[in-house]
Structure formats: structure tokens, C-alpha cells
XYZ file of C-alpha atoms in Angstrom:
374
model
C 41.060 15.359 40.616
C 38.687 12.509 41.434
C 35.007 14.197 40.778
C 32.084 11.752 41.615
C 29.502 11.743 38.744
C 26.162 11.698 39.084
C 23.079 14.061 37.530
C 23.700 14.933 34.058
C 26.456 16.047 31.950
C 25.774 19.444 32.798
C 26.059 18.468 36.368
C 28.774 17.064 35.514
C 30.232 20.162 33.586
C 28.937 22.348 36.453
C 31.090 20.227 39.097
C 34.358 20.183 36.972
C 34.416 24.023 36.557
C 33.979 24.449 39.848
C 36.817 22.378 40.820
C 39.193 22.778 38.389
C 38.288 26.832 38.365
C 37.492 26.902 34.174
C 34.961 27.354 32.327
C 34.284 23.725 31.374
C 32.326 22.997 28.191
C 33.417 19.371 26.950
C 34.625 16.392 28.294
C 37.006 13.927 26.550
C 37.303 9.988 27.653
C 40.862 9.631 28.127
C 41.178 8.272 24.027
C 39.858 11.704 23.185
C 36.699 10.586 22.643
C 33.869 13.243 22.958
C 30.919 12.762 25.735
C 27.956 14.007 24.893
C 25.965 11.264 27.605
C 26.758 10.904 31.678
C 25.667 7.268 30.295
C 28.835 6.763 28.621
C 31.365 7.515 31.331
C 32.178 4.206 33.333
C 33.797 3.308 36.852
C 37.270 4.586 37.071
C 37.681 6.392 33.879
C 39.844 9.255 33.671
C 38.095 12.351 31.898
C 39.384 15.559 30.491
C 37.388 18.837 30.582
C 37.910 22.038 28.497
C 36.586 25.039 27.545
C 36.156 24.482 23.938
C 39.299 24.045 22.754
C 39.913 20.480 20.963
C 41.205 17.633 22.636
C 45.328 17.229 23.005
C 46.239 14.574 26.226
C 48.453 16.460 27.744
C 50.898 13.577 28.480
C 51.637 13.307 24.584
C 50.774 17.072 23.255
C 53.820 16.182 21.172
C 51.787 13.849 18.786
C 50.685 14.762 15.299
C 47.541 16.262 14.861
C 45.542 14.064 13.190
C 46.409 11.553 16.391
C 45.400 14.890 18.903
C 42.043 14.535 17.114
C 41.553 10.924 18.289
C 41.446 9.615 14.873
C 43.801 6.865 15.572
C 41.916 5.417 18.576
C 38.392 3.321 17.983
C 36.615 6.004 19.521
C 34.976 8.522 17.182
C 33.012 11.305 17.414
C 30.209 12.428 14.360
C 28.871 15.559 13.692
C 25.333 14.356 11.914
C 23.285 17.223 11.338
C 24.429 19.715 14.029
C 24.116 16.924 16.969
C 26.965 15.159 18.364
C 27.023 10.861 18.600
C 30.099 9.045 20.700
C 30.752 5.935 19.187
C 33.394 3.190 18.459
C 35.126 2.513 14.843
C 34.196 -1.049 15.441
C 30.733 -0.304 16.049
C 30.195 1.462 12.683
C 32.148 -1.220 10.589
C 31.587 -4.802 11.967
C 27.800 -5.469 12.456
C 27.441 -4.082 8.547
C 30.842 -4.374 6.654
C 29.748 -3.805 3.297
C 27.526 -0.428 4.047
C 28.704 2.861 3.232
C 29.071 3.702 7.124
C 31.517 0.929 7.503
C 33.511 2.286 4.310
C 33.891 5.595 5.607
C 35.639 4.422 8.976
C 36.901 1.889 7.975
C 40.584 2.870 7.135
C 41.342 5.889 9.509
C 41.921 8.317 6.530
C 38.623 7.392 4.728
C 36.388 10.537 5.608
C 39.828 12.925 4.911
C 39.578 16.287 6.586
C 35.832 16.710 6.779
C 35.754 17.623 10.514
C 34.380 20.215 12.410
C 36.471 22.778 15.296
C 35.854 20.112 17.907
C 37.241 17.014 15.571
C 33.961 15.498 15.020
C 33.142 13.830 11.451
C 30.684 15.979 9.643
C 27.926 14.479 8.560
C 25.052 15.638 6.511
C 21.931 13.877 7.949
C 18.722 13.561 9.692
C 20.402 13.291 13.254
C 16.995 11.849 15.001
C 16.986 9.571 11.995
C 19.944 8.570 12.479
C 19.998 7.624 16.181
C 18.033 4.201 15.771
C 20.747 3.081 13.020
C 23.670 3.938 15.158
C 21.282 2.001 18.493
C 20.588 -0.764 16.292
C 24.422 -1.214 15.363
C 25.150 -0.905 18.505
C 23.536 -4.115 19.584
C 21.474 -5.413 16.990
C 17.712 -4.331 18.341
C 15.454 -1.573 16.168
C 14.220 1.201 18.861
C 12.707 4.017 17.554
C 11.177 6.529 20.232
C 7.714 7.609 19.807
C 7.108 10.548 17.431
C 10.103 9.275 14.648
C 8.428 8.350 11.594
C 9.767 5.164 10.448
C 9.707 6.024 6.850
C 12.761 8.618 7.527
C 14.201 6.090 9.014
C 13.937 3.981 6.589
C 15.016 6.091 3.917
C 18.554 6.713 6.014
C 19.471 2.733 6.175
C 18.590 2.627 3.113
C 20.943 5.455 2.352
C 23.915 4.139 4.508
C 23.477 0.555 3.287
C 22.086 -0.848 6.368
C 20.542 -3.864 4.589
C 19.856 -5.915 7.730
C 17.693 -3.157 9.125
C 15.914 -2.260 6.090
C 13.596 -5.804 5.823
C 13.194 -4.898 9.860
C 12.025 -1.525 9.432
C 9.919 -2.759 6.016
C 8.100 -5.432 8.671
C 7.452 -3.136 11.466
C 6.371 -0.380 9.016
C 4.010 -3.013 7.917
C 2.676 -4.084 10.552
C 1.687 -0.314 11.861
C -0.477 0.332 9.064
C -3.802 0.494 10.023
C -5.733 -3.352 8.351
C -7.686 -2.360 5.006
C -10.957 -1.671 5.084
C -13.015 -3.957 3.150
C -16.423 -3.496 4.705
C -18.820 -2.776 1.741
C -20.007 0.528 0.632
C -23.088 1.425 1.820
C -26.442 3.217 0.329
C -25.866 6.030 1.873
C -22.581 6.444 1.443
C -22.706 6.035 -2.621
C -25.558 8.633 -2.971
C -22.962 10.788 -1.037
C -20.325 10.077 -3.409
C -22.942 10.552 -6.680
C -24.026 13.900 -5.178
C -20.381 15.002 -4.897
C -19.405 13.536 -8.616
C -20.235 16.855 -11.672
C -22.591 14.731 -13.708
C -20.506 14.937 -16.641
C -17.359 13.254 -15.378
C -16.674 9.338 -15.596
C -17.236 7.609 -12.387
C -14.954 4.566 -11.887
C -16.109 2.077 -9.274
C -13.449 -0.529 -10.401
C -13.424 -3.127 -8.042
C -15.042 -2.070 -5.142
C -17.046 -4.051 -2.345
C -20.994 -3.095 -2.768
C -22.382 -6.757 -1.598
C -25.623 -6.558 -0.148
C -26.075 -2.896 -0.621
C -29.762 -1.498 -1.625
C -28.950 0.614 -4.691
C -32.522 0.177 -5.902
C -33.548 3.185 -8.433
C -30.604 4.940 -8.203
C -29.125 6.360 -11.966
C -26.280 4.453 -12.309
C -25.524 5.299 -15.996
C -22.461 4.959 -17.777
C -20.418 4.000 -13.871
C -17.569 1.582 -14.344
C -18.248 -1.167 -12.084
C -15.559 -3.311 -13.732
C -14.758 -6.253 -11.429
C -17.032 -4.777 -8.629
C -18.454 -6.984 -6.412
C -22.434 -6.486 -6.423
C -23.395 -9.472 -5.057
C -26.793 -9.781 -3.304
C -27.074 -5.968 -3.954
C -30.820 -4.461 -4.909
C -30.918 -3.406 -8.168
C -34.327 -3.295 -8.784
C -35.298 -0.321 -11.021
C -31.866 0.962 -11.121
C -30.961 2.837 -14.227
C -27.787 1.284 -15.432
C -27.788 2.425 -19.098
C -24.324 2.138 -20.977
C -22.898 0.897 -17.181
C -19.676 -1.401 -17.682
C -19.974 -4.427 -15.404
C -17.798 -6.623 -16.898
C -16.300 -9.548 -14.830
C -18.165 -7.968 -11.815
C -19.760 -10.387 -9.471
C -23.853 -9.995 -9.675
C -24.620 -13.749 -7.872
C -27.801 -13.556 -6.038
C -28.499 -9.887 -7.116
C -32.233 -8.538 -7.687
C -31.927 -6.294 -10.942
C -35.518 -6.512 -11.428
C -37.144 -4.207 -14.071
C -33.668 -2.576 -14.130
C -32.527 -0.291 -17.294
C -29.660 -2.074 -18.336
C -30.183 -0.601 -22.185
C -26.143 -0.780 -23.579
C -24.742 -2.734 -20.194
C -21.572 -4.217 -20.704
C -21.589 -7.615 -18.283
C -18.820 -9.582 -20.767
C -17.871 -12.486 -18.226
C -19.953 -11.110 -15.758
C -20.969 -14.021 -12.540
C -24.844 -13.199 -11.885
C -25.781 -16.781 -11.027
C -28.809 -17.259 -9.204
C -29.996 -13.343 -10.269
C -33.110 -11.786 -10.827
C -33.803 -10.111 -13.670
C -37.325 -9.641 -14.355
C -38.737 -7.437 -16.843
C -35.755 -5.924 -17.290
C -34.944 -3.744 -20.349
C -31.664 -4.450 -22.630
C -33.249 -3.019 -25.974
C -32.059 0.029 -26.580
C -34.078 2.291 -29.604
C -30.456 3.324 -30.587
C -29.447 0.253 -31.704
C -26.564 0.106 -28.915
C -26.783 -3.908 -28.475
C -26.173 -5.225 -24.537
C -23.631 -7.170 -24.508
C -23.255 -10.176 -22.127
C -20.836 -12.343 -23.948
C -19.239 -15.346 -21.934
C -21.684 -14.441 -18.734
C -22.380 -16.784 -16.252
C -26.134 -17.125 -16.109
C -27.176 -19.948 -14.268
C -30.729 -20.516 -12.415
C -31.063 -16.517 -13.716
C -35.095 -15.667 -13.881
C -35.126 -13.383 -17.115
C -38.832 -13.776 -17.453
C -40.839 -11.304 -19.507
C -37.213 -9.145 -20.515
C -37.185 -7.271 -23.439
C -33.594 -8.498 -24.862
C -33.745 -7.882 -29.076
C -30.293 -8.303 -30.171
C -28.803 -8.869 -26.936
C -24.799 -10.681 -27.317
C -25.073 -13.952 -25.149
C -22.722 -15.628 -27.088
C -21.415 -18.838 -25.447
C -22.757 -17.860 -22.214
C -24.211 -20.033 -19.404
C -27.759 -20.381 -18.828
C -28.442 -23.600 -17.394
C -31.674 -24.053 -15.687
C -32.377 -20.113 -16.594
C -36.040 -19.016 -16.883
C -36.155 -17.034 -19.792
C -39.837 -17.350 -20.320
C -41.931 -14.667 -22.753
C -38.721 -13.260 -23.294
C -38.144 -11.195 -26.547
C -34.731 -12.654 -27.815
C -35.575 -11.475 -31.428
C -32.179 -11.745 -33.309
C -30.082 -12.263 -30.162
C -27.223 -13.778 -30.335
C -27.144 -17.028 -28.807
C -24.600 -19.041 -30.498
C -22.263 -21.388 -28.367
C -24.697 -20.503 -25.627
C -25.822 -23.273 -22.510
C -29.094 -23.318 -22.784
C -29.672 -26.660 -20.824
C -32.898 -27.101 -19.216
C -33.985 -23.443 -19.968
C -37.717 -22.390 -20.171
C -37.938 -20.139 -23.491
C -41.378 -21.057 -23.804
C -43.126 -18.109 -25.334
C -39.868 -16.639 -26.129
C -39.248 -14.782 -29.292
C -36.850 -16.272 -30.967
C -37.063 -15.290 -34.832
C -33.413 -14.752 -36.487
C -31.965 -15.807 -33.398
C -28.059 -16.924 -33.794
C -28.561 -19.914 -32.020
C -25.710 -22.598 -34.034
C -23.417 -24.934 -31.607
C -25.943 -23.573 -28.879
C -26.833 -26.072 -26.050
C -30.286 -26.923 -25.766
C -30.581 -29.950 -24.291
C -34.037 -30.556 -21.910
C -34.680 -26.579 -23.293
C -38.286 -25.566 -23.467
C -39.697 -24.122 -26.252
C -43.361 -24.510 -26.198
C -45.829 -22.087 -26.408
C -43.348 -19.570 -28.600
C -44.718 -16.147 -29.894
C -43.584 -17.055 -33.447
C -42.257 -20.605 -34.445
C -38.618 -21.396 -34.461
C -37.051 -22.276 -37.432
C -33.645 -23.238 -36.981
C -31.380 -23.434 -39.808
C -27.916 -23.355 -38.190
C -27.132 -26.524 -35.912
C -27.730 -26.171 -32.524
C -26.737 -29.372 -29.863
């Protein structure tokens, strides 16, 4: 009979029972080819309904049954995880010829028997994963409706082979991340974080963005800043006993009459710093340790630094003035242009160091330098 369709398929259903006086559940294109959307039906075709029963065209029931079951035709149905996809053989293999979709229908006898009562190819997958892969081989364009994540996605191309729509889901997964945060870490919000930490464990601050941040008197012992940037930060009074701040960037920092009894700052950056009256002598005899820093225009003035490790560091133009350096190690060190005078400077390591336009007047005790300094 010649039905008009319109609605939806269970209009459509609704309309054909009615008419043909069954109970109609399915309908077939006239290939055998399951319809599971009104969308798929076009002008003129010729549908079969039936109450359940799998498709046989009734003007050759005489074929063989794995031709009844439509697997001849390039119309296929899938069973992927309980829901039912319409689709074409062609559709499955040509876009992607080498995944594993297009190896499993290719050849008509590929998937063997696995089919379900209604003829369908079973399939044991996400099925609202797998509609945007079957979409995009349809014709060629990613769509994923709102609320599919597009890491499941993901992981099914990946798992049928899909390769072209694995770098487009890898982009568009990319590009809905939310952008990094790399706003620096305030006062407040590190004194949260210390108040939260059990005093005993080892607080690792590798790397993170504190520039500009007041962390004036706060005890900062034994943190790992390693790599940290702290420039421009207030360190004034901070306690930062036994604190590792190697290779972290301290340029333009106030560390003024800071604790830094221990520090670790090997290749450290805290050009242009102030560190006045700070304290690297520690009654332990745990030496600070700011091998290979760069020093530059640093004001040092009046910091207690006996047996501090400045060994080929840079402290051009520094102002290290009434400093006590008392066997520090300075060999290999830039002293250019530096004001030691007043310094303390007996049993100082001070051979291949750089003292050119250095002053050294007015020293606590005199400097007798047996090693060769530049």
C-alpha cells in the first residue's frame, strides 16, 4: 500500500499496523536494511513492515539465508551496545580503509555469524560513543552533541582505527580545556596552603609563580622553591633556613634581614636584590651555598656570610660593604667593581677571583692574599 510518511517512526509504525491490520514493529528498506530513523526513508521507496520476525523479501523467500539477512546488499545494520545504527558497507570501509571497522565489512563473511534475532552485527561498544564515528564517516565532519565527553570518544576511534579523527578529536579536546592559570600565588593564599601543610611534611613549591607576592616574615624553612619564580617578592625577615632555591628567579627581590642560615640558591638569578643584614651563618656549621649565582648590583651590606660557597658567582657592581666573608669561598667569583670595604675577608678562597675596580678599603682585618686573584 502507498502510506504517506510523516511524524516519527512510531508514527510511522502506528500508520502501517493500522493499514496493513499487524502488529508492526520494524521496517525494512526494500535491501533489507533495518530503519531505525523516519530520516532515512526517501521519496518513493518501497518499505516492508513486520512484527518482529527478520527480514525475507517476499519476492525471493527462496534465497539462502545469509542473503534473507541482507548481508549481501551494502546496507547493514549494527547492533553496538543494545542500540541499532542503519548504515552502508561503503560507508564503514572507504573513508578509513585500513581501520578495523573497514576490515570487519569489508568482505561480506568477515564478522561470521555474530548477529543478533533481527540480523544486526553485534557489537560490543559505547553506542553514544560511537555515533560521532559512524556521523563523521558518513561525511567527513566531527559532531558530537552536548553532554558526550570527547575523551570516550576518543578512546573508540582510537579503538576502531579511525586515525583521521583521532588528531581532530586531540585538537578540539585541546582547545576545550580551560587556558592555564598562571596568575601568581598570592599572600594569602600561601599562608592558606602553610596552615593546611602538618609541619613535619616536605613542602615542594617547585616551580611555581610567586612574583611580586609579600611573603615578608613568614617561616619558610626547609620549602623547595626549586626553579620558583620569586621575583620582586618581599622577603624581608622571612625565615628561610635550610630552604632550596636553586635556579629560582629572586631579580629585584627584598630579602632584607632574611634567615637564609643553610639556603641552597646554586644558580640562583637575584640580580638587582636586596639583601641587607641578612644572616647565612649558621652556628651548626651548615655552610649557605650560592655557587654559580647571579649576583649583580645585589646590596649585601652589613650580612653576616662566614663560610658562605660563592664560588664563581657574579657580583658585579654588588655592595658587599662591612660584610663578614670570613673564610668564604670566593674563588672564580666576579667581583668587578664591588664595594668590600670593611669586609672581612681573612682565609677567604679568593684565587682566579675577579676583582677588577673592587674596593677594599677600610677592611676589618687586612687582606693578605696568597692565591692569585685577577
Amino acid at each position: 500500500q502507498v502510506v504517506a510518511v510523516y511524524g516519527t517512526l512510531s508514527d510511522l509504525l502506528s500508520v502501517a499496523s493500522n493499514k496493513l491490520g499487524i502488529k508492526a514493529t520494524s521496517v525494512y528498506n526494500g535491501k533489507g536494511g533495518l530503519i531505525d530513523d523516519i530520516a532515512l526513508i526517501r521519496d518513493d521507496d518501497v518499505l516492508f513492515v513486520c512484527e518482529g520476525e527478520p527480514f525475507i523479501d517476499p519476492q525471493t523467500d527462496a534465497r539462502p539465508h545469509e542473503e534473507l539477512t541482507g548481508s549481501h546488499t551494502d546496507w547493514l545494520t549494527l547492533n553496538v551496545g543494545g542500540r541499532y545504527f542503519t548504515t552502508t558497507r561503503s560507508t564503514l570501509v572507504n573513508k578509513e580503509p585500513d581501520s578495523m571497522l573497514a576490515h570487519m565489512f569489508k568482505d561480506k563473511d568477515a564478522w561470521g555469524n555474530k548477529q543478533d534475532h533481527r540480523g544486526a552485527f553485534l557489537i560490543d561498544r559505547s553506542p553514544e560513543y560511537f555515533e560521532p564515528i559512524l556521523n563523521y564517516l558518513r561525511h567527513g565532519q566531527l559532531i558530537v552533541n552536548d553532554g558526550i565527553n570527547l575523551l570516550g570518544v576518543l578512546e573508540e576511534a582510537r579503538f576502531f582505527g579511525i586515525d583521521s579523527l583521532i588528531e581532530h578529536l586531540e585538537i578540539a579536546i585541546k582547545n576545550s580545556q580551560p587556558a592555564e592559570d598562571h596568575s601568581p600565588i598570592s599572600r594569602k593564599e600561601f599562608v592558606r596552603f602553610l596552615l593546611a601543610t602538618p609541619t613535619k611534611s616536605e613542602l615542594r613549591c617547585q616551580g611555581l609563580n610567586f612574583s611580586g607576592a609579600d611573603l615578608s616574615r613568614l617561616d619558610l624553612r626547609y620549602i623547595n622553591f626549586k626553579m620558583a619564580n620569586l621575583s620582586r617578592c618581599n622577603l624581608a625577615h622571612a625565615n628561610l633556613c635550610c630552604a632550596n632555591l636553586e635556579r629560582a628567579d629572586l631579580s629585584g627581590s627584598v630579602l632584607d634581614c632574611a634567615n637564609l642560615q643553610g639556603v641552597k640558591m646554586l644558580c640562583s638569578n637575584a640580580e638587582g636584590a636586596s639583601l641587607k643584614g641578612c644572616n647565612f651563618e649558621d652556628p651548626s656549621g651548615l655552610k649557605a651555598n650560592l655557587e654559580g649565582a647571579n649576583l649583580k648590583g645585589v646590596d649585601m651590606e652589613g650580612s653576616q656570610m662566614t663560610g658562605i660557597n660563592l664560588r664563581v658567582a657574579t657580583l658585579k657592581n654588588a655592595k658587599l660593604k662591612n660584610c663578614n666573608l670570613r673564610g668564604a669561598t670566593l674563588a672564580g667569583t666576579d667581583l668587578e667593581n664591588c664595594d668590600l670595604s670593611g669586609c672581612d675577608l681573612q682565609e677567604a678562597n679568593l684565587r682566579g677571583s675577579n676583582v677588577k675596580g673592587a674596593i677594599f678599603e677600610e677592611m676589618l682585618t687586612p687582606l693578605h692574599m696568597s692565591q692569585s686573584v685577577r
